[in-house]
Short mmCIF file of C-alpha atoms in Angstrom, two decimals:
data_model
loop_
_atom_site.label_atom_id
_atom_site.label_comp_id
_atom_site.label_asym_id
_atom_site.label_seq_id
_atom_site.Cartn_x
_atom_site.Cartn_y
_atom_site.Cartn_z
CA MET A 757 81.67 120.82 137.14
CA ASN A 758 84.48 120.36 139.04
CA ILE A 759 86.50 117.11 138.17
CA HIS A 760 88.69 115.65 140.98
CA PHE A 761 91.92 113.98 139.39
CA THR A 762 95.18 112.27 140.39
CA LYS A 763 98.40 112.58 138.51
CA MET A 764 100.52 109.67 138.42
CA HIS A 765 103.45 108.14 136.56
CA GLY A 766 104.96 104.79 135.99
CA CYS A 767 108.29 105.06 134.92
CA GLY A 768 107.72 108.63 133.50
CA ASN A 769 104.72 107.27 131.44
CA ASP A 770 102.10 109.65 133.15
CA PHE A 771 98.44 109.51 133.43
CA ILE A 772 95.61 111.26 134.64
CA ILE A 773 93.23 109.26 137.04
CA ILE A 774 89.78 109.74 137.75
CA ASN A 775 87.54 108.07 140.06
CA HIS A 776 84.49 107.53 137.79
CA GLN A 777 82.08 105.13 139.83
CA ASP A 778 79.28 107.42 139.87
CA ARG A 779 79.40 108.03 135.83
CA HIS A 780 79.64 111.81 136.46
CA LEU A 781 81.07 112.13 132.83
CA ASP A 782 78.72 110.29 130.99
CA THR A 783 77.08 113.72 129.92
CA ILE A 784 79.74 115.66 128.41
CA ASP A 785 81.81 115.00 125.04
CA LEU A 786 84.51 112.48 126.69
CA THR A 787 86.99 112.30 123.84
CA ARG A 788 87.43 116.36 123.74
CA PHE A 789 87.37 116.41 127.52
CA ILE A 790 90.42 113.86 127.34
CA LYS A 791 92.23 115.90 124.51
CA ASN A 792 92.13 118.74 126.41
CA MET A 793 93.15 117.23 129.79
CA CYS A 794 96.13 115.69 128.01
CA LYS A 795 97.25 118.15 126.27
CA ARG A 796 100.79 119.61 127.59
CA LYS A 797 100.84 123.15 128.30
CA PHE A 798 97.23 123.95 127.41
CA GLY A 799 95.94 121.25 130.13
CA ILE A 800 97.16 118.76 132.82
CA GLY A 801 99.43 116.94 130.49
CA ALA A 802 99.32 113.20 130.39
CA ASN A 803 100.21 110.29 128.08
CA GLY A 804 96.89 109.01 128.73
CA LEU A 805 93.80 109.29 131.05
CA MET A 806 92.09 106.18 132.73
CA LEU A 807 88.65 106.13 134.54
CA LEU A 808 87.93 103.95 137.47
CA GLU A 809 84.38 102.23 137.11
CA LYS A 810 82.48 99.87 138.93
CA SER A 811 82.50 96.46 137.50
CA LYS A 812 80.15 93.38 137.93
CA VAL A 813 83.01 90.81 137.88
CA ALA A 814 85.99 92.42 139.50
CA ASP A 815 87.00 94.95 142.15
CA PHE A 816 86.88 97.68 139.38
CA LYS A 817 87.02 98.18 135.58
CA MET A 818 89.77 100.19 134.22
CA ARG A 819 88.96 101.99 131.09
CA TYR A 820 91.97 103.58 129.46
CA PHE A 821 92.11 106.62 127.04
CA ASN A 822 95.19 107.66 124.68
CA ALA A 823 96.06 111.14 124.94
CA ASP A 824 94.70 112.03 121.44
CA GLY A 825 91.18 110.56 122.94
CA SER A 826 91.12 107.43 121.11
CA VAL A 827 90.36 103.89 123.44
CA GLY A 828 93.34 101.81 124.59
CA GLU A 829 92.72 98.18 125.22
CA MET A 830 95.34 97.77 128.14
CA CYS A 831 98.30 99.72 129.19
CA GLY A 832 101.03 98.08 131.43
CA ASN A 833 102.31 101.32 133.53
CA GLY A 834 98.51 102.77 133.63
CA ALA A 835 97.70 99.40 134.95
CA ARG A 836 99.97 99.89 137.91
CA CYS A 837 99.10 103.36 138.49
CA ILE A 838 95.29 102.84 138.67
CA ALA A 839 95.88 99.48 140.73
CA ARG A 840 97.72 101.76 143.62
CA PHE A 841 95.03 104.46 143.27
CA ALA A 842 92.38 102.09 143.98
CA TYR A 843 94.24 101.01 146.96
CA LEU A 844 95.37 104.45 148.23
CA LYS A 845 91.42 105.43 147.71
CA ASN A 846 90.43 102.57 149.72
CA ILE A 847 88.74 100.91 146.91
CA THR A 848 90.57 97.93 147.42
CA GLY A 849 92.95 95.85 149.28
CA ARG A 850 96.85 94.84 148.50
CA GLN A 851 95.40 92.04 146.27
CA ILE A 852 93.71 93.35 143.33
CA PHE A 853 91.39 91.95 140.37
CA PHE A 854 90.47 94.50 137.73
CA GLU A 855 88.31 94.44 134.46
CA THR A 856 89.87 95.85 130.95
CA ASP A 857 89.00 95.77 127.68
CA ALA A 858 91.58 93.47 127.07
CA GLY A 859 90.43 90.84 129.83
CA ASN A 860 90.66 90.86 133.38
CA TYR A 861 94.01 91.02 135.33
CA GLU A 862 95.66 90.81 138.73
CA ALA A 863 97.69 93.29 140.92
CA THR A 864 99.76 93.23 144.09
CA ILE A 865 100.78 96.42 145.99
CA HIS A 866 103.94 96.16 147.48
CA ASP A 867 105.39 97.76 150.65
CA ASP A 868 108.09 99.72 148.41
CA HIS A 869 105.31 101.06 146.65
CA THR A 870 105.93 99.18 143.37
CA VAL A 871 102.92 97.34 141.92
CA THR A 872 103.17 94.14 140.12
CA ILE A 873 100.64 93.22 137.16
CA TYR A 874 99.64 89.78 136.15
CA PHE A 875 99.06 89.06 132.60
CA PRO A 876 96.92 86.40 131.02
CA ASP A 877 98.56 83.70 129.23
CA ILE A 878 99.86 84.10 125.77
CA ASN A 879 99.72 81.41 122.90
CA LYS A 880 102.87 81.63 121.15
CA HIS A 881 101.41 80.74 117.87
CA THR A 882 99.57 84.08 118.02
CA LEU A 883 102.96 85.75 117.71
CA ASP A 884 104.60 86.55 114.28
CA ILE A 885 108.51 86.08 114.41
CA GLN A 886 110.77 87.21 112.24
CA LYS A 887 108.88 88.89 109.76
CA GLN A 888 110.12 91.41 106.96
CA LEU A 889 108.99 94.99 105.99
CA THR A 890 110.19 97.41 103.78
CA ILE A 891 110.25 101.08 104.75
CA ASN A 892 112.14 103.88 102.64
CA ASN A 893 114.11 101.05 100.48
CA GLU A 894 115.49 99.43 103.74
CA LYS A 895 114.16 96.08 104.70
CA ILE A 896 113.46 95.75 108.55
CA ILE A 897 113.05 92.01 110.42
CA TYR A 898 110.38 92.79 113.13
CA ASN A 899 108.20 90.80 115.50
CA TYR A 900 104.78 91.43 116.02
CA GLY A 901 101.88 90.16 118.76
CA SER A 902 99.26 91.48 120.97
CA PHE A 903 100.28 91.97 124.91
CA GLY A 904 96.98 93.66 125.68
CA VAL A 905 97.84 96.20 122.81
CA PRO A 906 99.64 95.19 119.79
CA HIS A 907 103.47 95.72 119.80
CA THR A 908 106.06 95.44 117.02
CA VAL A 909 109.64 94.47 118.14
CA ILE A 910 112.77 95.58 116.14
CA TYR A 911 116.32 94.83 117.40
CA GLY A 912 119.02 97.57 117.08
CA GLU A 913 121.07 95.31 115.04
CA GLU A 914 118.28 94.73 112.44
CA ILE A 915 118.62 98.05 110.88
CA ASN A 916 120.58 100.88 110.17
CA ALA A 917 121.91 103.27 113.13
CA ILE A 918 118.86 105.55 114.06
CA GLN A 919 119.84 108.81 115.36
CA THR A 920 117.97 110.11 118.65
CA ASP A 921 115.90 112.72 116.81
CA GLN A 922 115.07 110.33 114.02
CA PHE A 923 113.38 107.80 116.25
CA GLU A 924 109.74 109.19 116.19
CA GLU A 925 109.61 109.51 112.53
CA TRP A 926 111.11 105.91 112.05
CA GLY A 927 108.56 104.86 114.97
CA ARG A 928 105.50 106.75 113.36
CA ASN A 929 106.37 105.06 109.45
CA ILE A 930 105.95 101.37 111.22
CA ARG A 931 103.01 102.24 113.13
CA GLN A 932 101.36 103.36 110.13
CA TYR A 933 102.32 100.51 107.92
CA PRO A 934 99.53 99.16 105.83
CA ILE A 935 99.83 95.38 107.40
CA PHE A 936 99.15 96.89 110.82
CA LYS A 937 95.26 97.53 110.31
CA LEU A 938 94.77 98.74 113.68
CA GLY A 939 97.93 100.52 114.22
CA THR A 940 101.10 99.37 116.29
CA ASN A 941 103.19 100.37 118.90
CA VAL A 942 106.79 100.00 118.00
CA ASP A 943 109.75 99.01 120.48
CA LEU A 944 113.22 99.59 119.30
CA VAL A 945 115.53 96.75 121.70
CA GLU A 946 118.85 96.74 122.60
CA ILE A 947 120.26 93.25 123.93
CA THR A 948 122.45 94.17 127.30
CA GLY A 949 123.09 91.09 128.99
CA PRO A 950 121.62 87.67 129.14
CA ASN A 951 118.76 89.11 131.48
CA SER A 952 118.79 92.70 130.40
CA ILE A 953 117.47 94.71 127.84
CA SER A 954 117.16 98.50 126.96
CA ILE A 955 114.32 99.78 124.87
CA ARG A 956 112.77 102.73 123.52
CA THR A 957 108.85 102.93 122.40
CA TYR A 958 107.02 104.67 119.86
CA GLU A 959 103.12 104.93 121.33
CA ARG A 960 100.05 104.35 119.07
CA GLY A 961 97.69 106.97 120.47
CA VAL A 962 100.20 109.10 122.10
CA GLU A 963 101.70 109.59 118.51
CA GLU A 964 105.30 110.18 120.03
CA GLU A 965 108.00 108.34 122.11
CA THR A 966 107.12 107.70 125.62
CA LEU A 967 109.58 107.45 128.63
CA ALA A 968 108.41 103.98 129.19
CA CYS A 969 105.61 101.37 127.92
CA GLY A 970 104.96 98.59 130.28
CA SER A 971 103.23 96.32 127.50
CA GLY A 972 106.34 96.89 125.45
CA ALA A 973 108.50 95.82 128.40
CA CYS A 974 106.69 92.47 128.28
CA ALA A 975 106.60 92.30 124.35
CA SER A 976 110.35 93.06 123.70
CA SER A 977 111.15 90.31 126.90
CA ILE A 978 108.99 87.67 125.52
CA MET A 979 110.28 88.13 122.08
CA THR A 980 113.82 88.33 123.02
CA ALA A 981 113.46 84.90 125.05
CA LEU A 982 111.66 83.18 121.98
CA LEU A 983 114.80 84.66 119.67
CA LYS A 984 116.69 82.75 122.05
CA LYS A 985 118.85 86.20 122.62
CA GLY A 986 117.92 86.22 126.58
CA SER A 987 116.05 84.72 129.25
CA SER A 988 113.40 85.44 131.83
CA PRO A 989 113.33 87.28 134.24
CA PHE A 990 114.43 90.31 132.51
CA GLN A 991 115.53 93.88 133.70
CA VAL A 992 114.20 96.26 131.03
CA LYS A 993 115.58 99.55 131.01
CA THR A 994 113.62 102.40 129.70
CA LEU A 995 113.78 106.12 129.37
CA GLY A 996 112.24 106.64 132.56
CA GLY A 997 113.52 103.97 134.78
CA LEU A 998 113.61 100.15 135.35
CA LEU A 999 111.07 97.68 134.87
CA LEU A 1000 111.11 93.96 135.92
CA VAL A 1001 109.36 91.30 133.53
CA ASP A 1002 109.33 87.64 134.65
CA PHE A 1003 107.32 84.74 132.88
CA LYS A 1004 107.52 80.85 132.12
CA GLU A 1005 107.27 79.39 128.73
CA ASP A 1006 106.37 75.85 127.40
CA SER A 1007 106.27 74.78 123.98
CA ASP A 1008 102.59 76.88 123.35
CA TRP A 1009 102.28 78.97 125.73
CA ILE A 1010 103.85 82.03 127.62
CA THR A 1011 102.54 81.68 131.41
CA ASN A 1012 102.77 83.45 135.11
CA LEU A 1013 103.62 86.83 133.02
CA SER A 1014 104.20 89.90 135.46
CA LEU A 1015 105.69 93.37 135.34
CA ARG A 1016 106.75 94.86 138.20
CA GLY A 1017 107.87 98.81 138.66
CA ASN A 1018 106.97 101.98 140.33
CA ALA A 1019 103.40 104.02 140.51
CA VAL A 1020 104.10 107.25 141.61
CA VAL A 1021 101.44 110.13 142.92
CA VAL A 1022 102.56 113.39 141.20
CA TYR A 1023 99.56 115.52 142.66
CA GLU A 1024 96.07 115.91 143.01
CA GLY A 1025 93.59 118.57 141.98
CA LYS A 1026 90.30 119.68 140.42
CA SER A 1027 89.39 121.11 137.29
CA ASN A 1028 86.35 123.21 136.11
CA ILE A 1029 85.17 121.72 132.97
CA ASN A 1030 83.61 124.85 132.18
CA GLN A 1031 86.66 126.90 132.19
CA GLU A 1032 88.89 124.49 129.67
CA ARG A 1033 90.04 126.36 126.79
CA THR A 1034 92.39 125.29 124.11
CA ASP A 1035 93.09 126.83 120.85
CA SER A 1036 90.12 125.15 119.17
CA SER A 1037 87.67 125.59 121.70
CA TRP A 1038 87.39 129.22 121.51
CA GLU A 1039 86.19 128.70 117.93
CA ASN A 1040 83.13 126.34 118.52
#
């Protein structure tokens, strides 16, 4: 079976996208397939894989999977990429309405090839602000909420200095902390101006630091505004590039939340599923 795919990235957060409207992968071990495709050096290599499927309520359904084969409810950078993919494949126009496991979203394709994703409103009362946990005898102040997927936002001034090579171990310890029963993405934030922040993200499911995280950019921007450390709109600097986050807030809700950034086609290709080989596949 030849699997046609498109490799894309949003600020270096990279994905494999497959048009799955005909459900041609329903007969295979999908988890194993995703792991093999996303595995760097042995496969195509990506932070995640997305299937574009038919929807009864929207232009299409986005099914998102992390590199380890686990289901991801939503991915902001991935959403931008799959929206532009749908537009380039003439599945939709520039204004897009699509379904995800985290709800329904809208997108706009711009002339400069950037894409804006519009998120559902967020109730402020569902967010945990200025809570405390202890790791390795160090007390850490954190902020937590779901922004399509769970995020724990921590500010640089709240912790001791983290060396670059220590970030993943630090993020992994928080991601696996017992109070986060479903795991969590971890965002380390630095305030760089009244409307700008810099973030690093350890992503659940990828189980490493990624070059960018769209939902993490949204989470970090919202928490920064709620803590009166800055105000929307925010420029969010990631390791892979710049994201723009905008929203409004009243006493109870975050509304009009949007995320804008690039959505780049890297290449297209096909993979013969019968020829895939990894270390483990030879043994089975």
